[in-house]
C-alpha positions as a LaTeX table, in Angstrom:
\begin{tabular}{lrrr}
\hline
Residue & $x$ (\AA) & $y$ (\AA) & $z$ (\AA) \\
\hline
Unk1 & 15.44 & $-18.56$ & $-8.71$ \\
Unk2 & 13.53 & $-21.98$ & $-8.56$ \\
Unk3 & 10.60 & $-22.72$ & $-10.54$ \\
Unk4 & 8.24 & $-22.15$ & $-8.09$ \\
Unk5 & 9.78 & $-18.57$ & $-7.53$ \\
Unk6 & 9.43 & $-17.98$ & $-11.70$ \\
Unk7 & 5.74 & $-19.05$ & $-11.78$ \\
Unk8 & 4.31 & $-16.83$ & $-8.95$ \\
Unk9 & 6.37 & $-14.20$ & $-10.27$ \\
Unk10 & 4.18 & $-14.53$ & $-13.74$ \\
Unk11 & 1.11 & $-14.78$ & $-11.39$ \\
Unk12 & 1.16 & $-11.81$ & $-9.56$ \\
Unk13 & 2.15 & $-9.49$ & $-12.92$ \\
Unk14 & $-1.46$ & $-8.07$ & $-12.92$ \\
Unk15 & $-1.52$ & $-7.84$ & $-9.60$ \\
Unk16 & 1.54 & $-5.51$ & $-9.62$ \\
Unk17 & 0.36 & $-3.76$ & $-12.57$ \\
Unk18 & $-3.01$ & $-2.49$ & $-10.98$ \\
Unk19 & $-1.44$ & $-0.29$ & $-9.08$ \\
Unk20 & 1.40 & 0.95 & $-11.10$ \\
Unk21 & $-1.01$ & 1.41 & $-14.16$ \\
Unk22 & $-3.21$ & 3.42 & $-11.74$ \\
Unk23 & $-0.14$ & 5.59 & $-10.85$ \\
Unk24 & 1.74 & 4.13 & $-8.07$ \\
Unk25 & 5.25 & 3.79 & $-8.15$ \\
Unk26 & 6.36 & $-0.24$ & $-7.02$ \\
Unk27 & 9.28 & $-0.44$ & $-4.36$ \\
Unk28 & 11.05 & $-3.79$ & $-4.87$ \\
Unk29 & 14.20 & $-3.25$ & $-3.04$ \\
Unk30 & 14.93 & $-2.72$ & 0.36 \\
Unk31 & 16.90 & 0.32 & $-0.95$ \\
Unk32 & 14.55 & 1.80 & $-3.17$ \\
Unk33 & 12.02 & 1.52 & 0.40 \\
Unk34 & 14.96 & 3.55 & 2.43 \\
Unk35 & 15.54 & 6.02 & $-0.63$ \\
Unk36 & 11.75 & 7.03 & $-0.33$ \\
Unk37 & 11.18 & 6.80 & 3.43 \\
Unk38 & 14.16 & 8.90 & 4.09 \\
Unk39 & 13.69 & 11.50 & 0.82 \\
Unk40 & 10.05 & 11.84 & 0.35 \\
Unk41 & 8.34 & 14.96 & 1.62 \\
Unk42 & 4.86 & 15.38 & 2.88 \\
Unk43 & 2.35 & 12.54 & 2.23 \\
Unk44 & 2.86 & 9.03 & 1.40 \\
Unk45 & 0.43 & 6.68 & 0.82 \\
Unk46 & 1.48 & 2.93 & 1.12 \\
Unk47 & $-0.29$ & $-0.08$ & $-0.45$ \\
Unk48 & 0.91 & $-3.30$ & 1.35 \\
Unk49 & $-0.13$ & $-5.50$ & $-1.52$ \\
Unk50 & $-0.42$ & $-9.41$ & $-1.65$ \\
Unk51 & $-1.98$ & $-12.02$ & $-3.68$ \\
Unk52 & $-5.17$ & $-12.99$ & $-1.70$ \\
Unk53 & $-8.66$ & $-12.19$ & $-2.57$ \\
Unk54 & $-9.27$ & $-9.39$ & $-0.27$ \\
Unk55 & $-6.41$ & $-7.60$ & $-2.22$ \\
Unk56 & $-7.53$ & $-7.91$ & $-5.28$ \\
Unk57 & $-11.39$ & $-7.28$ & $-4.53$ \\
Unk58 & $-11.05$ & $-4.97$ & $-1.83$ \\
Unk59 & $-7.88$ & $-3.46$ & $-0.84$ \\
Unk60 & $-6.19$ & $-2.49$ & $-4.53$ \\
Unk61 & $-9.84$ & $-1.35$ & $-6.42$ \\
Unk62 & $-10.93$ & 0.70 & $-3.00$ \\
Unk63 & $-7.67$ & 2.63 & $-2.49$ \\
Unk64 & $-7.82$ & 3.37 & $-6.53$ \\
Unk65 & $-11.06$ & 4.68 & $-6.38$ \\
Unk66 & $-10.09$ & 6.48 & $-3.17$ \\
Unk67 & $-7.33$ & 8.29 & $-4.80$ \\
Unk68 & $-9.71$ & 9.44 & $-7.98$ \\
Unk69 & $-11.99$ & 10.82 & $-5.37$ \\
Unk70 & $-10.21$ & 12.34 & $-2.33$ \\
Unk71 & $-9.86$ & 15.87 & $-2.89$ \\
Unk72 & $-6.45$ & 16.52 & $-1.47$ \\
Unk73 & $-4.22$ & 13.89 & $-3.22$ \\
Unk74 & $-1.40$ & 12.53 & $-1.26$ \\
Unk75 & 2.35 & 13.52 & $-2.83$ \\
Unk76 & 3.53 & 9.88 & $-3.47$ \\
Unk77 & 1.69 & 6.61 & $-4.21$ \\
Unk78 & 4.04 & 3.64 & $-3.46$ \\
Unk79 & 3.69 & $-0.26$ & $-2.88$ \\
Unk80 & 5.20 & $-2.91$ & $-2.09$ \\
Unk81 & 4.25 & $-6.42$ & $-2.69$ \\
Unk82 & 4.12 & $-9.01$ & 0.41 \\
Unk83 & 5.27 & $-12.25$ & 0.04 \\
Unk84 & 7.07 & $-11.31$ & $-3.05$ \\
Unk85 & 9.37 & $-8.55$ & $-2.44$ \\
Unk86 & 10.29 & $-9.62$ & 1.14 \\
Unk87 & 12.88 & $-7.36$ & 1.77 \\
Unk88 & 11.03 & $-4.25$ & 0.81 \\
Unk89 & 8.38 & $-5.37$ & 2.41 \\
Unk90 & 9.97 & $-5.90$ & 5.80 \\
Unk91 & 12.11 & $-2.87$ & 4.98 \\
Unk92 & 8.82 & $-0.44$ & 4.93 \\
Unk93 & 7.18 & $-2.28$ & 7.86 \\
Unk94 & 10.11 & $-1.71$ & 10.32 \\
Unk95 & 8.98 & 2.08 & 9.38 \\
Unk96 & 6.08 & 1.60 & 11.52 \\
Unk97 & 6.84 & $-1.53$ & 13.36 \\
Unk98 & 4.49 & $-0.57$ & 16.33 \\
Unk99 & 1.70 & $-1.82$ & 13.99 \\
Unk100 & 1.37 & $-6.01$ & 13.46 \\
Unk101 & 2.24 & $-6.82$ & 10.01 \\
Unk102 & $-0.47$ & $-6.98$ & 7.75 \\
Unk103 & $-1.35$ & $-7.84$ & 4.14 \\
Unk104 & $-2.96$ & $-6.49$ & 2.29 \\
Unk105 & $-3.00$ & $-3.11$ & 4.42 \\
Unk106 & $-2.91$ & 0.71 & 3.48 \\
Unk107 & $-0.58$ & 2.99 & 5.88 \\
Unk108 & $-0.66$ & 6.85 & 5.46 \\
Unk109 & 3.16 & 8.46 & 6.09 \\
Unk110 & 3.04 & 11.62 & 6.82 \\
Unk111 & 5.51 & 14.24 & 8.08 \\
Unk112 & 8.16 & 11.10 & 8.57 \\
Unk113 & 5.63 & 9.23 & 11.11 \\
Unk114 & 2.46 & 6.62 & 10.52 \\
Unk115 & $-0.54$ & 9.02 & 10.53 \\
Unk116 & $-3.05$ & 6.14 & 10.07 \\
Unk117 & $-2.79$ & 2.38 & 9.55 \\
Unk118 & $-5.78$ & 0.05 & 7.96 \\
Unk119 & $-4.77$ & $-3.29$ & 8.44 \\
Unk120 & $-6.26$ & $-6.39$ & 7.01 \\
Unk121 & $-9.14$ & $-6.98$ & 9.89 \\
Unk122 & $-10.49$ & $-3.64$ & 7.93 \\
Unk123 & $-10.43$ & $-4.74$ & 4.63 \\
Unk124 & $-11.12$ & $-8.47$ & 4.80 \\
Unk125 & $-14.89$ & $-8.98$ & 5.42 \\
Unk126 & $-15.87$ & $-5.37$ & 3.97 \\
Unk127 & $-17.40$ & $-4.05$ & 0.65 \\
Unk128 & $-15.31$ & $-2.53$ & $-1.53$ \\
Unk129 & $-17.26$ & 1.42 & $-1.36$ \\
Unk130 & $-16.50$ & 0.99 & 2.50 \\
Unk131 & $-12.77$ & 0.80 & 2.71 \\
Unk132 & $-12.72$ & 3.62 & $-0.09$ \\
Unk133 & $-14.91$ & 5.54 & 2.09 \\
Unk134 & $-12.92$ & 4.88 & 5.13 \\
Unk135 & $-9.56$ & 5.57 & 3.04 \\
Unk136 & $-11.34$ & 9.02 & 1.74 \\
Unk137 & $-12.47$ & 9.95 & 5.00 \\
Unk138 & $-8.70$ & 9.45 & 6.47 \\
Unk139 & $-6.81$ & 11.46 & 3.51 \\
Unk140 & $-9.58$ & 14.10 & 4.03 \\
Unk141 & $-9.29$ & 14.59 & 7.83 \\
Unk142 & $-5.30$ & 14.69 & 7.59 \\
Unk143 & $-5.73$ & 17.24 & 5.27 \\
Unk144 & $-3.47$ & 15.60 & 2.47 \\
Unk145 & $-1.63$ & 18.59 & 0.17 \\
\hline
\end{tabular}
């Protein structure tokens, strides 16, 4: 690993640890992406992280507070961090590759199949309450248990 590769490493720690700290469990492997996709039951909901400033003031705080506040909490919490862990980043988006990629975006697995998919055009240019509203709404309509 060059330099470059170390120091954005150390750069997006926080970034990581948002979500983990706030219970979601980080994919960084390609593998560790197939392992859940293909053993997880019922509802997953996926954080396509990334470094940019709609991330970190929109898209990570917004599906936090959506996850405090939903009443029916999806089974798993995972993420996986764009431009950082590339494989298991490309590894989850071939899951639902009839959706552009986006970063930061938010996809809902359920049953084995994208139930909903808020991509970046949702979350960029939006207050924070909004995409947690939009996230709760989502959860709450697909009936998450």
């Amino acid at each position: 690993m060059n330099a470059y590769d170390e120091y954005m490493k150390s750069i997006v720690v926080p970034m990581r640890q948002e979500l983990v700290q706030n219970g979601f469990n980080e994919l960084v492997t390609a593998e560790q992406v197939q392992q859940h996709m293909s053993e997880s039951t019922g509802t997953s909901l996926i954080v396509i992280n990334s470094i940019c400033g709609c991330a970190a003031g929109l898209a990570r705080p917004a599906v936090i507070e959506a996850v405090k506040e939903v009443e029916n909490k999806p089974e798993h919490l995972v993420t996986v961090f764009a431009g950082q862990d590339q494989e298991a980043t490309q590894t989850m988006r071939d899951f639902f590759n009839e959706v552009p990629p986006s970063s930061p975006s938010i996809a809902i697995w359920k049953d084995n199949e994208l139930a909903y998919f808020i991509p970046r055009e949702q979350i960029e240019g939006f207050e924070m309450d909004q995409v947690k509203d939009h996230l709760v709404q989502v959860l709450n309509q697909l009936n998450v248990q």
